[in-house]
Amino acid sequence: MRERNYIDGKWIASADGATYDHHNPADLTQVTGTWPKSTVGDAKSAIQAAGKAFESWRRLTVYQRAEYLRKALSLMRERIDRIAEVITAENGKTLTESGAEIASAIKEMDYQINEGIRLGGRIMPSEREGVLAYSIRVPLGVVAVISPWNFPFNVPSRKITPALITGNTCILKPAGLTPGVGAEFVTLFDDAGLPRGVLNFLTGSGAVIGQALVENPAIKAITFTGSTEVGMGIHKAAADNLTRTQLEMGGKNPLVILADADLEKAADAAVLAAYACAGQWCTSTSRAVVEEKVHDDFVALLLERVGKITVGKGTAPQTTMGPVCGKSQLTGILACIQKGKDQGAKLIVGGRQTKDNALGKGCFIEPTIFTDVTAEMMIAQEEIFGPVLSVIKATDFDQAVEIANGVTFGLSSSVYTNDLQKALTFVERTDVGLTHVNIPTAFKEPQLSFGGVKRSGCGLPEAGDTGVEFFTEHKVAYLKYR
Ligand code: NDP
């Protein structure tokens, strides 16, 4: 692995040579790599390189740009196994989950390349004789891409593909916990022969280089995925330069189970979306809001399924749930579990760090369920971002919707019911960016936008047609030809 920054087409160390070690979350004694702790000066060099490259990259036809992206995409297809190993080593998720993340990136990248190619302007009838009135799309310039560790491959890919295909140049700042995955992504483009400076890559602290990128007026757009707290700080800093932002942030996603639902399917959906990637999906189900008539039956089905989860290293074939991504995640999640107990929720399974079977050196947590959770408890309100499901009783449909909406987040939701009227009413009333009926909260497809409302999202969402829309301006022209 190239443990370097990538600036102006070259893999280089940080200007002052400082580095940091990355540790495998499945065994913290294992160093997976030593990466540049980049400086503000490195960020400036990357901005300069991207700025210089912009002038020629934007002048290529979209078909020429697509050729480079398609070459990178084809290398991505060839390197699935290798990239999956790096994701698992840095993030902890199972190899199967890592493979699924890359498969999803492939689908989305393919879709976004084509979306960029068919992105057109508009011709409108003019009110004057002999005038052609039309609009075209133009790229913005240098884009800062700030990504999280939970989908360290798919998120950069989802952001960078639409940015590049529409003629922008990029600087990727990956999460400090997943530098190697970011480097694997950038290597695809390097190997595809992308012109120098079009895509740059800096590792190190978000508070230092992330902040330096965000505050720099040469950055014309910031696409960020991460916590609400950091996203809000970015939004404020960007306002000073009128920089466009796309913020995809936290969630507290409810799965509503109504009395008439297929409870087996609802329990499958809850367990899938609460514990996949150890509960570290932004669209994870973190609250099950259950009509009280079926509460006990539903909880019994949950327990049955959770009992079948095998916690272990992501590289072991029998593992169905890997570690959480690092020491501070581990500590934070255990603190939330303690808070749940202190506030009177009933811990019915899990709740501890898993230390058996030689897992003691890693960040493993048992899949956890709380019942008797009330809507105002911290575990019902705050994003835990770990394998913890809070079950909340609702007296009826109306109260279930009220509880589901009663948080500051608004990313994803789902309802399980066979009552069409209630299903459609739920879709109408749920305060989120994406919702589901009889489908888990985590489900998404590339042809539709992906983003949240309230404190979960701000700016045009990613993916679908808004993916490319975000990275372009509309330029309007009036042309007198007669
Ligand atoms: P953080 O907000 O801590 O970090 C996200 C990125 O921002 C990292 O690259 C980080 O760098 C960087 N960063 C940190 N501080 C600054 C700063 N001051 N200026 C600029 N950049 C900065 O989130 P996590 O990495 O912990 O990711 C988990 C969060 O992401 C969860 O809340 C989750 O819900 C959310 N998420 C949302 C998704 C969505 O689409 N809505 C999808 C996936 C995750 P560094 O790592 O070096 O600190």
XYZ file of C-alpha atoms and ligand atoms in Angstrom:
530
model
C 0.000 0.000 0.000
C 1.235 3.503 -0.778
C 1.153 5.208 2.629
C 1.401 8.666 1.141
C -0.593 11.704 0.117
C -1.369 12.014 -3.579
C -0.871 15.557 -4.821
C -0.512 16.683 -8.433
C -0.172 13.099 -9.621
C 2.596 12.141 -7.164
C 2.537 9.962 -4.028
C 4.381 12.082 -1.479
C 4.954 12.416 2.264
C 3.564 15.300 4.271
C 5.709 18.437 3.985
C 7.000 18.085 7.544
C 7.239 14.278 7.411
C 4.885 13.740 10.374
C 2.922 10.458 10.419
C 0.377 8.528 12.472
C -0.196 4.799 12.910
C -3.482 3.173 12.046
C -4.592 0.221 14.215
C -6.780 -2.702 13.191
C -10.066 -2.464 15.140
C -10.178 -6.274 15.371
C -6.815 -6.227 17.178
C -5.584 -2.852 18.322
C -2.038 -4.159 18.809
C -1.774 -4.586 15.033
C -0.621 -1.540 13.047
C -2.144 -1.655 9.579
C -0.283 1.339 8.185
C 1.599 4.559 8.894
C 0.095 7.577 7.187
C 0.982 11.236 6.652
C -0.312 13.600 9.293
C -0.758 16.333 6.727
C -0.341 20.018 7.391
C -2.206 23.128 6.330
C 0.633 23.615 3.812
C -0.121 20.198 2.272
C -3.768 21.213 1.958
C -2.702 24.389 0.140
C -0.505 22.381 -2.252
C -3.441 20.091 -3.044
C -5.737 23.059 -3.651
C -3.165 24.620 -5.956
C -2.720 21.394 -7.943
C -6.469 20.892 -8.266
C -6.937 24.527 -9.306
C -4.327 24.218 -12.039
C -5.784 20.955 -13.339
C -9.316 22.367 -13.433
C -8.730 24.554 -16.480
C -7.790 21.644 -18.766
C -10.076 19.000 -17.174
C -13.162 21.140 -17.655
C -12.290 21.648 -21.351
C -12.378 17.917 -22.113
C -15.653 16.643 -23.486
C -17.764 14.708 -21.035
C -17.119 11.606 -23.156
C -13.360 12.060 -22.720
C -13.766 12.419 -18.964
C -16.007 9.364 -18.930
C -13.235 7.299 -20.529
C -10.952 7.885 -17.556
C -13.721 7.137 -15.096
C -14.708 3.964 -16.919
C -11.116 2.763 -16.845
C -11.014 3.334 -13.066
C -14.355 1.541 -12.765
C -13.046 -1.449 -14.634
C -9.994 -1.600 -12.314
C -12.414 -1.414 -9.371
C -14.185 -4.514 -10.682
C -10.853 -6.339 -10.998
C -9.674 -5.409 -7.495
C -12.727 -6.219 -5.386
C -10.938 -8.822 -3.247
C -7.946 -6.650 -2.512
C -10.008 -3.562 -1.684
C -12.324 -5.646 0.517
C -9.335 -6.799 2.555
C -8.249 -3.215 3.143
C -11.776 -2.144 4.158
C -11.989 -5.019 6.636
C -8.513 -4.338 8.042
C -9.257 -0.663 8.661
C -12.993 -0.564 9.372
C -13.558 -4.030 10.859
C -16.681 -4.980 8.865
C -16.803 -8.543 7.536
C -15.263 -9.382 4.185
C -18.766 -10.058 2.875
C -19.896 -6.605 3.987
C -16.785 -5.035 2.460
C -17.463 -6.831 -0.827
C -21.061 -5.577 -0.741
C -19.824 -2.028 -0.202
C -17.620 -2.249 -3.299
C -20.433 -3.832 -5.327
C -22.619 -0.925 -4.373
C -19.876 1.568 -5.325
C -19.574 -0.105 -8.739
C -23.299 0.202 -9.409
C -23.403 3.816 -8.272
C -20.290 4.830 -10.183
C -21.611 3.281 -13.370
C -24.905 5.107 -12.902
C -23.287 8.482 -12.117
C -20.961 8.369 -15.131
C -23.999 7.983 -17.359
C -25.942 10.575 -15.409
C -23.083 13.027 -16.102
C -23.127 12.216 -19.803
C -26.831 12.861 -20.138
C -26.798 16.019 -18.040
C -28.018 18.674 -20.420
C -29.120 22.252 -20.339
C -32.475 23.531 -21.602
C -33.675 25.411 -24.626
C -36.706 27.606 -23.936
C -38.866 29.593 -26.373
C -37.760 33.229 -26.392
C -40.228 36.125 -26.095
C -38.291 37.900 -28.859
C -38.027 37.138 -32.563
C -34.718 35.513 -33.684
C -33.394 34.814 -30.197
C -32.182 31.474 -28.958
C -32.630 31.278 -25.166
C -30.924 28.401 -23.477
C -28.973 27.229 -20.460
C -25.915 25.013 -20.098
C -24.294 23.357 -17.099
C -20.797 24.352 -16.060
C -18.574 22.844 -13.359
C -17.868 24.693 -10.119
C -14.090 24.278 -9.745
C -12.156 22.626 -6.927
C -14.268 20.435 -4.663
C -13.352 19.262 -1.145
C -14.568 15.734 -0.460
C -14.660 14.932 3.255
C -15.688 11.381 3.978
C -16.399 9.154 7.000
C -15.016 5.768 8.015
C -18.215 3.737 7.957
C -18.496 3.505 4.162
C -14.895 4.476 3.410
C -15.028 3.337 -0.220
C -18.590 3.852 -1.373
C -18.993 7.369 0.051
C -15.909 8.872 -1.681
C -16.932 7.092 -4.855
C -20.503 8.437 -4.650
C -19.151 11.973 -4.259
C -16.123 11.980 -6.557
C -17.726 10.350 -9.612
C -20.367 13.054 -10.182
C -17.841 15.780 -9.329
C -15.283 14.580 -11.885
C -17.651 13.630 -14.677
C -19.120 17.145 -14.653
C -15.645 18.706 -14.962
C -14.643 19.585 -11.405
C -11.367 18.610 -9.764
C -11.246 17.108 -6.262
C -9.350 16.783 -3.031
C -10.294 13.742 -0.974
C -9.794 13.887 2.776
C -10.716 10.408 4.078
C -11.590 9.751 7.714
C -8.518 9.352 9.904
C -9.649 5.787 10.633
C -9.683 4.669 6.993
C -6.768 6.226 5.080
C -5.816 3.022 3.261
C -9.268 2.601 1.747
C -9.090 6.161 0.445
C -5.664 5.406 -1.035
C -7.045 2.298 -2.766
C -9.761 4.434 -4.336
C -7.308 7.070 -5.564
C -4.917 4.404 -6.881
C -7.623 3.242 -9.302
C -7.596 6.686 -10.917
C -3.820 6.969 -10.835
C -3.588 3.612 -12.603
C -6.292 4.698 -15.046
C -3.990 7.545 -16.128
C -6.123 10.404 -14.815
C -4.363 13.709 -15.634
C -2.316 15.020 -12.718
C -4.008 17.271 -10.208
C -7.551 16.204 -11.133
C -7.877 14.053 -8.014
C -5.760 14.696 -4.932
C -5.672 12.920 -1.588
C -4.600 14.025 1.879
C -4.550 11.999 5.087
C -4.456 13.373 8.612
C -6.643 15.201 11.055
C -10.022 16.557 10.014
C -9.705 19.380 12.512
C -6.474 20.501 10.794
C -6.598 19.737 7.076
C -10.361 19.272 6.807
C -10.794 22.675 8.390
C -8.086 24.201 6.150
C -9.909 22.950 3.051
C -13.290 24.106 4.256
C -12.080 27.631 5.048
C -10.179 28.176 1.814
C -12.000 30.445 -0.683
C -10.479 28.529 -3.623
C -12.726 25.585 -2.684
C -15.980 26.009 -4.599
C -17.974 23.158 -3.089
C -17.740 20.899 -0.066
C -19.338 17.504 -0.060
C -19.286 16.050 3.438
C -20.555 12.913 5.114
C -20.094 12.548 8.837
C -21.457 13.651 12.161
C -24.006 16.428 12.542
C -21.688 18.369 14.828
C -18.822 18.530 12.318
C -21.256 19.111 9.432
C -22.722 22.142 11.142
C -19.249 23.577 11.745
C -18.456 23.105 8.048
C -21.687 24.823 7.068
C -20.783 27.878 9.151
C -17.208 28.075 7.851
C -18.406 27.656 4.253
C -20.860 30.515 4.633
C -17.988 33.000 4.944
C -16.910 32.234 1.366
C -20.392 31.418 0.017
C -19.087 27.928 -0.685
C -21.740 25.434 -1.737
C -22.199 22.537 0.707
C -23.735 19.096 0.585
C -23.955 17.660 4.094
C -24.982 14.063 4.784
C -25.055 13.551 8.526
C -26.296 11.407 11.389
C -29.530 9.500 11.854
C -31.755 7.913 14.496
C -33.764 5.806 12.133
C -37.072 4.299 13.246
C -38.591 1.033 12.103
C -42.296 1.167 12.877
C -44.038 -2.188 13.347
C -47.824 -2.047 13.253
C -50.071 -4.725 14.727
C -51.049 -6.171 11.343
C -47.459 -6.496 10.081
C -45.736 -9.693 9.075
C -43.734 -9.872 12.300
C -41.192 -12.405 11.028
C -40.264 -10.124 8.133
C -40.227 -7.067 10.387
C -37.872 -8.834 12.823
C -35.592 -9.838 9.925
C -35.516 -6.197 8.785
C -34.778 -4.910 12.291
C -31.908 -7.317 12.876
C -30.431 -6.798 9.416
C -30.385 -3.019 9.669
C -29.555 -2.753 13.374
C -26.491 -5.007 13.374
C -25.029 -4.966 9.848
C -21.589 -3.362 10.002
C -22.004 -3.455 13.796
C -24.759 -0.837 13.641
C -22.534 1.713 11.912
C -24.674 2.452 8.877
C -26.047 5.980 8.790
C -29.310 4.272 7.771
C -29.121 1.628 10.537
C -32.322 0.920 12.433
C -31.690 2.252 15.905
C -35.293 2.427 17.136
C -38.028 -0.181 16.763
C -41.348 1.512 17.461
C -43.835 -1.319 18.025
C -47.595 -1.255 18.493
C -48.133 -2.624 21.987
C -50.472 -5.443 20.909
C -47.575 -7.170 19.132
C -44.704 -5.895 21.261
C -43.934 -9.080 23.187
C -44.206 -11.346 20.133
C -41.942 -9.031 18.166
C -39.320 -8.899 20.933
C -39.303 -12.717 21.115
C -38.600 -12.872 17.370
C -35.807 -10.324 17.747
C -34.145 -12.333 20.508
C -34.301 -15.501 18.443
C -32.492 -13.786 15.561
C -29.953 -11.876 17.629
C -28.964 -15.179 19.263
C -27.743 -16.339 15.846
C -25.325 -13.411 15.286
C -21.683 -14.515 15.444
C -19.382 -11.756 16.644
C -15.806 -12.083 15.457
C -13.039 -10.800 13.256
C -14.227 -9.632 9.869
C -11.750 -11.968 8.182
C -13.241 -15.129 9.780
C -15.776 -16.777 7.453
C -18.222 -17.628 10.260
C -18.392 -14.014 11.521
C -21.641 -12.177 10.902
C -20.788 -9.060 12.943
C -17.303 -7.555 13.181
C -15.860 -5.051 15.651
C -16.815 -1.400 15.843
C -14.381 0.963 14.172
C -11.826 1.856 16.830
C -11.302 2.588 20.477
C -13.252 5.833 20.668
C -16.281 4.212 18.993
C -16.047 1.362 21.513
C -15.872 3.683 24.505
C -18.636 5.932 23.188
C -21.046 3.057 22.543
C -20.417 1.444 25.936
C -21.088 4.832 27.562
C -24.439 5.073 25.725
C -25.356 1.562 26.916
C -24.547 2.571 30.494
C -26.696 5.675 30.091
C -29.579 3.511 28.845
C -29.334 1.366 31.977
C -29.038 4.415 34.241
C -32.154 5.970 32.723
C -34.197 2.844 33.408
C -34.353 1.047 30.066
C -34.308 -2.751 30.327
C -31.252 -4.432 28.830
C -32.552 -7.767 27.528
C -29.500 -8.956 25.620
C -25.876 -7.935 25.087
C -24.557 -4.693 26.477
C -20.947 -5.703 27.054
C -17.636 -5.639 25.263
C -16.974 -9.109 23.808
C -13.688 -10.413 25.138
C -14.008 -14.163 24.527
C -12.273 -16.192 21.827
C -9.195 -14.017 21.577
C -11.296 -10.946 20.753
C -10.087 -9.068 23.829
C -7.618 -6.951 21.904
C -10.269 -5.653 19.558
C -13.310 -3.377 19.668
C -16.079 -5.979 19.808
C -19.472 -5.298 21.354
C -22.307 -7.777 21.862
C -25.432 -7.108 19.823
C -27.613 -5.226 22.288
C -31.353 -4.710 22.755
C -33.098 -2.423 25.203
C -36.834 -2.646 25.867
C -38.965 -0.380 28.073
C -37.361 2.539 26.310
C -39.305 5.780 26.453
C -39.162 8.380 23.732
C -37.282 10.981 25.770
C -34.416 8.716 26.918
C -30.973 9.455 25.556
C -30.817 6.061 23.785
C -34.046 6.968 21.969
C -32.822 10.417 20.954
C -29.090 10.362 20.211
C -27.250 8.547 17.466
C -25.303 5.703 19.122
C -23.774 4.401 15.882
C -23.242 0.916 17.258
C -25.049 -2.445 17.578
C -27.747 -1.181 19.919
C -31.483 -1.373 19.233
C -33.995 0.507 21.395
C -37.509 -0.933 21.410
C -40.240 1.602 22.147
C -43.937 0.759 22.644
C -46.648 2.785 20.904
C -50.341 2.610 21.731
C -51.454 3.026 18.110
C -50.435 4.198 14.629
C -50.682 7.911 15.424
C -48.484 7.623 18.473
C -45.992 5.490 16.555
C -45.616 8.221 13.922
C -45.273 10.860 16.636
C -42.483 8.879 18.330
C -40.794 8.146 15.002
C -40.718 11.875 14.200
C -39.834 12.986 17.718
C -36.073 13.305 17.200
C -33.827 15.964 15.738
C -32.653 13.629 12.943
C -34.462 12.811 9.689
C -32.484 10.434 7.525
C -34.378 7.170 7.011
C -37.467 5.347 8.310
C -39.582 2.320 7.579
C -43.022 0.965 8.395
C -44.091 -2.683 8.418
C -47.802 -3.050 7.773
C -50.240 -4.644 5.331
C -52.660 -1.750 5.608
C -52.221 0.370 2.473
C -53.889 3.402 3.984
C -51.560 3.396 6.977
C -48.519 2.725 4.784
C -49.242 5.708 2.548
C -50.121 7.917 5.503
C -46.790 6.984 7.076
C -44.929 7.928 3.888
C -46.757 11.264 3.933
C -46.066 12.051 7.577
C -42.590 10.668 8.242
C -39.993 13.474 8.507
C -37.073 11.912 6.646
C -35.197 12.050 3.362
C -35.883 8.416 2.520
C -38.561 6.064 3.743
C -39.656 2.474 3.171
C -42.704 0.261 3.406
C -42.004 -3.376 4.272
C -38.324 -2.811 3.394
C -35.460 -2.255 5.895
C -34.381 1.300 6.756
C -31.015 0.824 5.049
C -32.305 0.067 1.567
C -31.354 2.386 -1.318
C -30.861 2.305 -5.080
C -28.566 4.475 -7.243
C -31.207 6.078 -9.456
C -32.759 8.080 -6.614
C -31.254 10.774 -4.422
C -29.901 9.900 -1.013
C -29.968 12.391 1.841
C -31.688 13.480 5.018
C -33.719 16.348 6.416
C -33.646 18.103 9.810
C -30.199 17.542 11.383
C -29.438 14.656 9.046
C -28.876 16.548 5.857
C -28.512 19.909 4.191
C -27.996 20.946 0.583
C -28.809 18.938 -2.530
C -28.633 15.215 -1.717
C -26.180 12.765 -3.253
C -26.855 10.093 -5.896
C -29.710 9.990 -8.410
C -29.984 13.117 -10.563
C -29.127 15.510 -7.722
C -25.703 13.808 -7.534
C -24.502 15.635 -10.651
C -26.787 18.631 -10.144
C -24.895 19.609 -6.993
C -21.587 19.917 -8.849
C -22.727 22.276 -11.617
C -24.048 25.800 -12.097
C -26.662 26.771 -14.654
C -25.313 29.299 -17.148
C -27.973 31.041 -19.226
C -27.384 32.396 -22.744
C -29.517 34.598 -25.068
C -28.319 34.532 -28.651
C -29.683 36.843 -31.386
C -29.359 35.117 -34.738
C -31.771 37.124 -36.923
P -16.975 12.875 11.738
O -17.918 13.984 11.572
O -16.208 12.777 12.980
O -15.897 12.869 10.560
C -16.274 12.892 9.201
C -15.143 13.464 8.391
O -14.970 14.839 8.731
C -13.796 12.805 8.663
O -13.055 12.744 7.475
C -13.160 13.764 9.648
O -11.752 13.669 9.701
C -13.610 15.077 9.073
N -13.548 16.202 10.008
C -13.514 16.175 11.361
N -13.452 17.443 11.847
C -13.455 18.279 10.779
C -13.419 19.698 10.623
N -13.369 20.515 11.670
N -13.434 20.210 9.371
C -13.500 19.404 8.293
N -13.522 18.051 8.382
C -13.510 17.492 9.610
O -17.839 11.564 11.452
P -17.343 10.068 11.486
O -16.149 9.876 10.607
O -17.246 9.690 12.900
O -18.563 9.310 10.756
C -19.658 8.869 11.433
C -20.814 9.795 11.193
O -21.106 9.854 9.814
C -22.101 9.324 11.826
O -22.727 10.391 12.481
C -22.959 8.861 10.663
O -24.322 8.930 10.846
C -22.508 9.773 9.600
N -22.778 9.201 8.284
C -23.793 9.743 7.541
C -24.118 9.233 6.296
C -25.167 9.875 5.478
O -25.163 9.703 4.262
N -26.088 10.635 6.036
C -23.415 8.062 5.744
C -22.355 7.599 6.578
C -22.068 8.167 7.825
P -11.065 12.801 10.890
O -11.548 11.413 10.738
O -9.626 12.949 10.612
O -11.504 13.423 12.181
